[in-house]
Coordinates of C-alpha atoms in Angstrom, one line a residue:
X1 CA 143.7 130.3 -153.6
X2 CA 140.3 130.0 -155.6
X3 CA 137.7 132.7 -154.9
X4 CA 134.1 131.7 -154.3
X5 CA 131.4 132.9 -156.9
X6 CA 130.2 136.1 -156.0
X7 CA 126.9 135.6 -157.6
X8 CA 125.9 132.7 -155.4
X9 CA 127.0 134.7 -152.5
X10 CA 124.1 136.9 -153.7
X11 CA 121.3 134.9 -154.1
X12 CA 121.6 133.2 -151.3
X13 CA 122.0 136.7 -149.6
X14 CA 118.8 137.6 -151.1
X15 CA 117.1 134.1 -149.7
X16 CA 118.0 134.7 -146.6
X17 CA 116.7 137.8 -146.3
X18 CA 113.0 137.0 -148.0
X19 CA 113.3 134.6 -145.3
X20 CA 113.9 136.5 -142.8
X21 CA 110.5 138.5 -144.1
X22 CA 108.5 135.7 -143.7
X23 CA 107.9 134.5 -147.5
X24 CA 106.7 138.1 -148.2
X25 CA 106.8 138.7 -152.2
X26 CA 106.2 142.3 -151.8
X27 CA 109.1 145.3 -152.6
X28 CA 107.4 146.8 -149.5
X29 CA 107.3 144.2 -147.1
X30 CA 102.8 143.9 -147.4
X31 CA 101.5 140.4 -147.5
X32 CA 100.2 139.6 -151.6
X33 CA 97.0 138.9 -152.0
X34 CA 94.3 138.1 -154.8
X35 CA 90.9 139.0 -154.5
X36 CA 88.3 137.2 -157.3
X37 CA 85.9 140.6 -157.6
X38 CA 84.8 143.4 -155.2
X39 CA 82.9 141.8 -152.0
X40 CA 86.1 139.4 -151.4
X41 CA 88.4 142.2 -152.0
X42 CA 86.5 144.3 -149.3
X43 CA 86.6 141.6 -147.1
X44 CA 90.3 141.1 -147.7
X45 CA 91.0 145.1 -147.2
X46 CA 89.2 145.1 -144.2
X47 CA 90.8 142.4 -142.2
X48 CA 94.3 143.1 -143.5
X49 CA 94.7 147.0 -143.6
X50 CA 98.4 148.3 -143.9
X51 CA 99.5 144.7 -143.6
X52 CA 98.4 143.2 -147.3
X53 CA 98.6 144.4 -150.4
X54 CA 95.1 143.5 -152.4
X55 CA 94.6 143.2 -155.9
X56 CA 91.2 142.3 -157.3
X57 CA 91.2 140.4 -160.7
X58 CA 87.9 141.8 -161.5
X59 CA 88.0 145.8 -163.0
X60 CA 86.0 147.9 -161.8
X61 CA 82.4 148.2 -163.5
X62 CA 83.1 144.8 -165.3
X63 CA 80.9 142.2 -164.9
X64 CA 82.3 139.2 -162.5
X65 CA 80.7 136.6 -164.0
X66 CA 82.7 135.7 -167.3
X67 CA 85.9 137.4 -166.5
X68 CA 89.3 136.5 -168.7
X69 CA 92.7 136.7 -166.9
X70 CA 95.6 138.3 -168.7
X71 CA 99.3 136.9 -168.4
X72 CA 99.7 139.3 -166.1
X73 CA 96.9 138.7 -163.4
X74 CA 98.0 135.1 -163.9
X75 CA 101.2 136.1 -162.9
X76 CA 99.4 137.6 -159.7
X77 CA 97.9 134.9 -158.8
X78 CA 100.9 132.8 -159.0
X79 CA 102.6 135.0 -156.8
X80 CA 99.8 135.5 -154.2
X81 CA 100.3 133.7 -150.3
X82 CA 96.4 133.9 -150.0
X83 CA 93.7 133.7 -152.8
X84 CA 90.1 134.3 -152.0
X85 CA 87.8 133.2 -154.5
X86 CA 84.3 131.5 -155.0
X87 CA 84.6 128.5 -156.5
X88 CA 82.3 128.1 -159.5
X89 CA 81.6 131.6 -160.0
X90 CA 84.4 132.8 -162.1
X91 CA 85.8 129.2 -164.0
X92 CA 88.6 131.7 -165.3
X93 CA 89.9 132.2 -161.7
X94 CA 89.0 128.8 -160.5
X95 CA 90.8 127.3 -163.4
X96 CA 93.9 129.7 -162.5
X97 CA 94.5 128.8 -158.8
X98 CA 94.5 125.5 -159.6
X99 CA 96.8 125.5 -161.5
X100 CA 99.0 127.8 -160.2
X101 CA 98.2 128.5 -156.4
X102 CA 96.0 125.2 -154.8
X103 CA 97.5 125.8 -151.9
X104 CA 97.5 129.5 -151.4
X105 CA 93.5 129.1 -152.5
X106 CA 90.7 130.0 -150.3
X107 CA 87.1 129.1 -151.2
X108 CA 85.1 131.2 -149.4
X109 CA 82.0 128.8 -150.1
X110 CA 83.7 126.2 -147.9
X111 CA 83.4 129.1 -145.0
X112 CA 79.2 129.3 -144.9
X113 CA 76.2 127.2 -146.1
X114 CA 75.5 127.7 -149.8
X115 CA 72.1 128.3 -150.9
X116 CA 70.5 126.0 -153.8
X117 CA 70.1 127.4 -157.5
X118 CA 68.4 125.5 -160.0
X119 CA 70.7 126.8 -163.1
X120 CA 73.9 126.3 -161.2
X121 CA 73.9 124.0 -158.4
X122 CA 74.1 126.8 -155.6
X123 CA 73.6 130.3 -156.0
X124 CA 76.9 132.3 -155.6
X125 CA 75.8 135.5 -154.4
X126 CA 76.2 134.7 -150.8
X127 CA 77.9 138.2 -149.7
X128 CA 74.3 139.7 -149.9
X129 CA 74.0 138.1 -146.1
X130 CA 76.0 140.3 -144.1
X131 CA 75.9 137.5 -141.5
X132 CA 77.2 134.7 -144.1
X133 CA 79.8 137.8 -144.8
X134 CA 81.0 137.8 -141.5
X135 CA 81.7 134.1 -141.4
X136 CA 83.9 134.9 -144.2
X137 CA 85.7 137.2 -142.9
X138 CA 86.4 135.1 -139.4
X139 CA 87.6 132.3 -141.3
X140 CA 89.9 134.5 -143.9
X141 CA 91.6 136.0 -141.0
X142 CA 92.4 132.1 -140.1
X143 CA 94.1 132.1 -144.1
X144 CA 95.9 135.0 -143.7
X145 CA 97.3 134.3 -139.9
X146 CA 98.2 131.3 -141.4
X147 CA 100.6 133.1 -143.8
X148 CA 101.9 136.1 -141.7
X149 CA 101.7 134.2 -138.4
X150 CA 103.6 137.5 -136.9
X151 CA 100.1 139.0 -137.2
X152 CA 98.0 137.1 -136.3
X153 CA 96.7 138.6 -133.5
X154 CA 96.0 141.6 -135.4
X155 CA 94.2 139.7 -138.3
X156 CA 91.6 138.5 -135.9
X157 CA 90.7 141.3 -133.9
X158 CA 90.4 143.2 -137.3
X159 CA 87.8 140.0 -138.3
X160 CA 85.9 140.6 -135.2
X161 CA 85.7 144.3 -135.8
X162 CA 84.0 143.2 -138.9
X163 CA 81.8 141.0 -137.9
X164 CA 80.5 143.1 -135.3
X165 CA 79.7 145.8 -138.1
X166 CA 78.4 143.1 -140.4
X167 CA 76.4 142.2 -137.2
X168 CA 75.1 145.9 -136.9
X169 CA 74.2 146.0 -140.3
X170 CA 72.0 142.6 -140.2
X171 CA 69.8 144.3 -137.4
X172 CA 69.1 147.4 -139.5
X173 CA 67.9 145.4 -142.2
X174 CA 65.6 143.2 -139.6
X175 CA 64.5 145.9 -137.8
X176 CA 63.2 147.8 -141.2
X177 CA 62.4 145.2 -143.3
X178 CA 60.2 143.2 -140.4
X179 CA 56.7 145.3 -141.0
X180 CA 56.1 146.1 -144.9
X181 CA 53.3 146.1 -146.4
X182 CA 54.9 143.9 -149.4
X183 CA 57.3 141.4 -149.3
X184 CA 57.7 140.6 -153.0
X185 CA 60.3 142.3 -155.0
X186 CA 60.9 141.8 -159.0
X187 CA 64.4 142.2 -160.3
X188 CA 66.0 142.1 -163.2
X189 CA 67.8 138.8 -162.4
X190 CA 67.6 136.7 -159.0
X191 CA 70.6 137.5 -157.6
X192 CA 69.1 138.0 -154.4
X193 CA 68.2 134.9 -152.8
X194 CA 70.4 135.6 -150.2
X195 CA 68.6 139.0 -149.2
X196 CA 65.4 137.6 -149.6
X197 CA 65.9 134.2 -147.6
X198 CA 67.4 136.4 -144.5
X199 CA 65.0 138.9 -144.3
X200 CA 61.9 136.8 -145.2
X201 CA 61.3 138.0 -148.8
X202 CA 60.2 136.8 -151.4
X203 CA 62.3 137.3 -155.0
X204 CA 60.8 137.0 -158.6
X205 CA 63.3 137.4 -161.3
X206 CA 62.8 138.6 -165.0
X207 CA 65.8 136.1 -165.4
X208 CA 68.0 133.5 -163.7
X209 CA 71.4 134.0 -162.2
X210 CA 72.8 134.4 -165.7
X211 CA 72.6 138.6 -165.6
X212 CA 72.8 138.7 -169.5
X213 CA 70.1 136.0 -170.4
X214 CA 67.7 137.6 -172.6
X215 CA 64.1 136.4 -171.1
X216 CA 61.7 134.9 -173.5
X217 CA 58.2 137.0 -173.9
X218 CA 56.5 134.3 -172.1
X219 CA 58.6 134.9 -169.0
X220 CA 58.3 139.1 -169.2
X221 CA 54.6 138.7 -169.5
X222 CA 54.6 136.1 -166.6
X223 CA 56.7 139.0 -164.4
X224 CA 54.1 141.6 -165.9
X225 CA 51.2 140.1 -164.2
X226 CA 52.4 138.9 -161.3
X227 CA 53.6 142.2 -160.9
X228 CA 50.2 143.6 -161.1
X229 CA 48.4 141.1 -159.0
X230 CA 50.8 142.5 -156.2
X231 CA 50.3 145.8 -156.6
X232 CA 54.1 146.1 -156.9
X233 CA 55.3 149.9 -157.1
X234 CA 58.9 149.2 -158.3
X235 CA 60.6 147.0 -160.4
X236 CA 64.3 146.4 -159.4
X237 CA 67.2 146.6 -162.0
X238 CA 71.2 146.8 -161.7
X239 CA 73.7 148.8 -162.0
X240 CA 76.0 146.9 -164.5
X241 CA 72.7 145.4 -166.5
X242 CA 70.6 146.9 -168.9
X243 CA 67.5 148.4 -167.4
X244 CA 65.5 148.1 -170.6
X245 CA 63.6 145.0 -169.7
X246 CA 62.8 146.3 -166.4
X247 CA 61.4 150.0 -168.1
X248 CA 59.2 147.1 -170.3
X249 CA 57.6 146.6 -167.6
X250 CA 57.2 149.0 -165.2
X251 CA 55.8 150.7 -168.0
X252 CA 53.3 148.2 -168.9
X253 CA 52.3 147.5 -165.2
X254 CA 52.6 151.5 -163.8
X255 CA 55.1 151.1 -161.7
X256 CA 58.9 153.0 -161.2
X257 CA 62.1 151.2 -161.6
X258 CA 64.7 151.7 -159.0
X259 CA 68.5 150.5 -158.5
X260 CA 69.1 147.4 -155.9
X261 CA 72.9 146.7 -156.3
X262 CA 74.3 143.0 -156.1
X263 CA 77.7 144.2 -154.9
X264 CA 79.6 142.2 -157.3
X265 CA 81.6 145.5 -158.7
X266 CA 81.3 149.2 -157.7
X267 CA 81.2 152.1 -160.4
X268 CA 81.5 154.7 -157.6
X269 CA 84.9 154.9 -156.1
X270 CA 83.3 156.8 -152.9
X271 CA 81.2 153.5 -151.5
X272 CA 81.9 150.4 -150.3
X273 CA 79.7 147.5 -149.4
X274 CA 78.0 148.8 -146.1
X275 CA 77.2 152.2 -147.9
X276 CA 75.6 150.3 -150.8
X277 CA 74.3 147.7 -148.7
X278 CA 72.2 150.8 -147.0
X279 CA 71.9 152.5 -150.4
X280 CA 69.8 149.1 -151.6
X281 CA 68.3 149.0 -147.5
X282 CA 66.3 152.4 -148.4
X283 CA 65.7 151.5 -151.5
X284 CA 63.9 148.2 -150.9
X285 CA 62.0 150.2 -147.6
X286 CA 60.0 152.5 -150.4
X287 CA 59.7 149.8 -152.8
X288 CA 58.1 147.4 -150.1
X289 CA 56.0 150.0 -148.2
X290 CA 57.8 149.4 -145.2
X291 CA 56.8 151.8 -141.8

């Protein structure tokens, strides 16, 4: 009598029970997914808790904006049942789920309406709206019911517990922000249109999105005196760019420099996006002269 392979026995052991899991590539049972840099991997942690297993492409402190992927991120991505990215911001990771996870994608752009940028078509930094955030998070819980339908239910009260905090979060910048005595703010590179079109500000960058253009003289003397014809008291730089533009010309003008975070990576493991969100709140309520 012939014997059946044992090894084929196995595998299709081992199918049967992934199967049984749902499709979920983790050892520990936690749905994989890829987050393109910090704000989408807070969104991600938020809404999926105990139940997903997050890994964010971008290191910590690195700047998001020209990112390489090694083999092994690559690999990540491959492997991933939901990938939340922003398409156009990152061509590495763009170029990477396309290739290797289209359908497990998720463009978080196609979730909210994009503000125009002259340099790149729109501007990407759309998590600086906690509102535009929260639609974000509402439609990733959609994504990631879609691949664990078991918890689904559980995905979208998580979302709304979000939103409702992103919600809380929008009224304490409206409620400060409504009666300043300046609403002009100059930073190091305009990476807040999205603050600024919310809360009825007005932004002038030293430089474009681009956070390591070098601005010609023409353009630092053009900030310099608007800057004085203002009477601004602060000029804005970030933490992973060089403040020495911004010293240039707070110096020349009289004025202080302080920190207003764009949230695309942290550098202190202790915050997360509402406790720098109300970091850069305080910080723009002294800049601005706000009661």
């Amino acid at each position: 009598m012939m014997r059946r392979p044992l090894v084929p026995l196995l595998v299709l052991a081992v199918l049967a029970a992934l199967a049984g899991c749902g499709g979920r590539a983790n050892p520990d049972g936690r749905l994989p997914v890829v987050a393109a840099f910090y704000p989408l991997q807070f969104v991600s942690e938020r809404i999926g808790g105990d139940l997903v297993r997050v890994v964010n492409l971008t290191k910590p402190g690195a700047e998001p904006h020209d990112v390489e992927l090694s083999p092994r991120q690559v690999a990540r991505i491959s492997d991933a049942k939901v990938a939340v990215h922003l398409r156009g911001f990152q061509p590495a990771v763009d170029d990477a789920i396309e290739q290797n996870a289209r359908r497990q994608g998720f463009d978080v752009s196609s979730a909210v309406t994009m503000l125009p940028s002259s340099e790149h078509g729109t501007d990407p930094h759309v998590w600086l709206d906690p509102t535009r955030l929260a639609a974000i998070g509402d439609r990733l819980a959609e994504r990631l019911a879609a691949a664990d339908p078991a918890h689904a239910a559980v995905y979208t009260s998580r979302a709304a517990t979000l939103h409702q905090q992103l919600t809380q979060l929008d009224g304490e910048f409206s409620a400060k922000l409504a009666t300043c005595s300046r609403r002009e703010l100059v930073t190091s590179h305009t990476a807040f249109h999205y603050l600024t079109d919310r809360y009825h500000l007005t932004q002038i960058g030293i430089t474009g999105i681009d956070p390591e253009a070098e601005p010609a003289p023409r353009r630092i003397a053009e900030v310099a005196a608007d800057a004085r014809r203002l009477g601004t008291t602060t000029i804005f730089f970030e933490t992973l760019v060089s403040p020495k533009v911004a010293d240039t010309i707070a110096r020349e003008v009289g004025a202080t420099t302080a920190v207003l975070d764009p949230l695309e990576g942290l550098t202190d493991p202790d915050a997360d996006y509402f406790s720098v969100m109300r970091a850069n709140l305080a910080a723009l309520t002294t800049a601005l002269g706000c009661t």
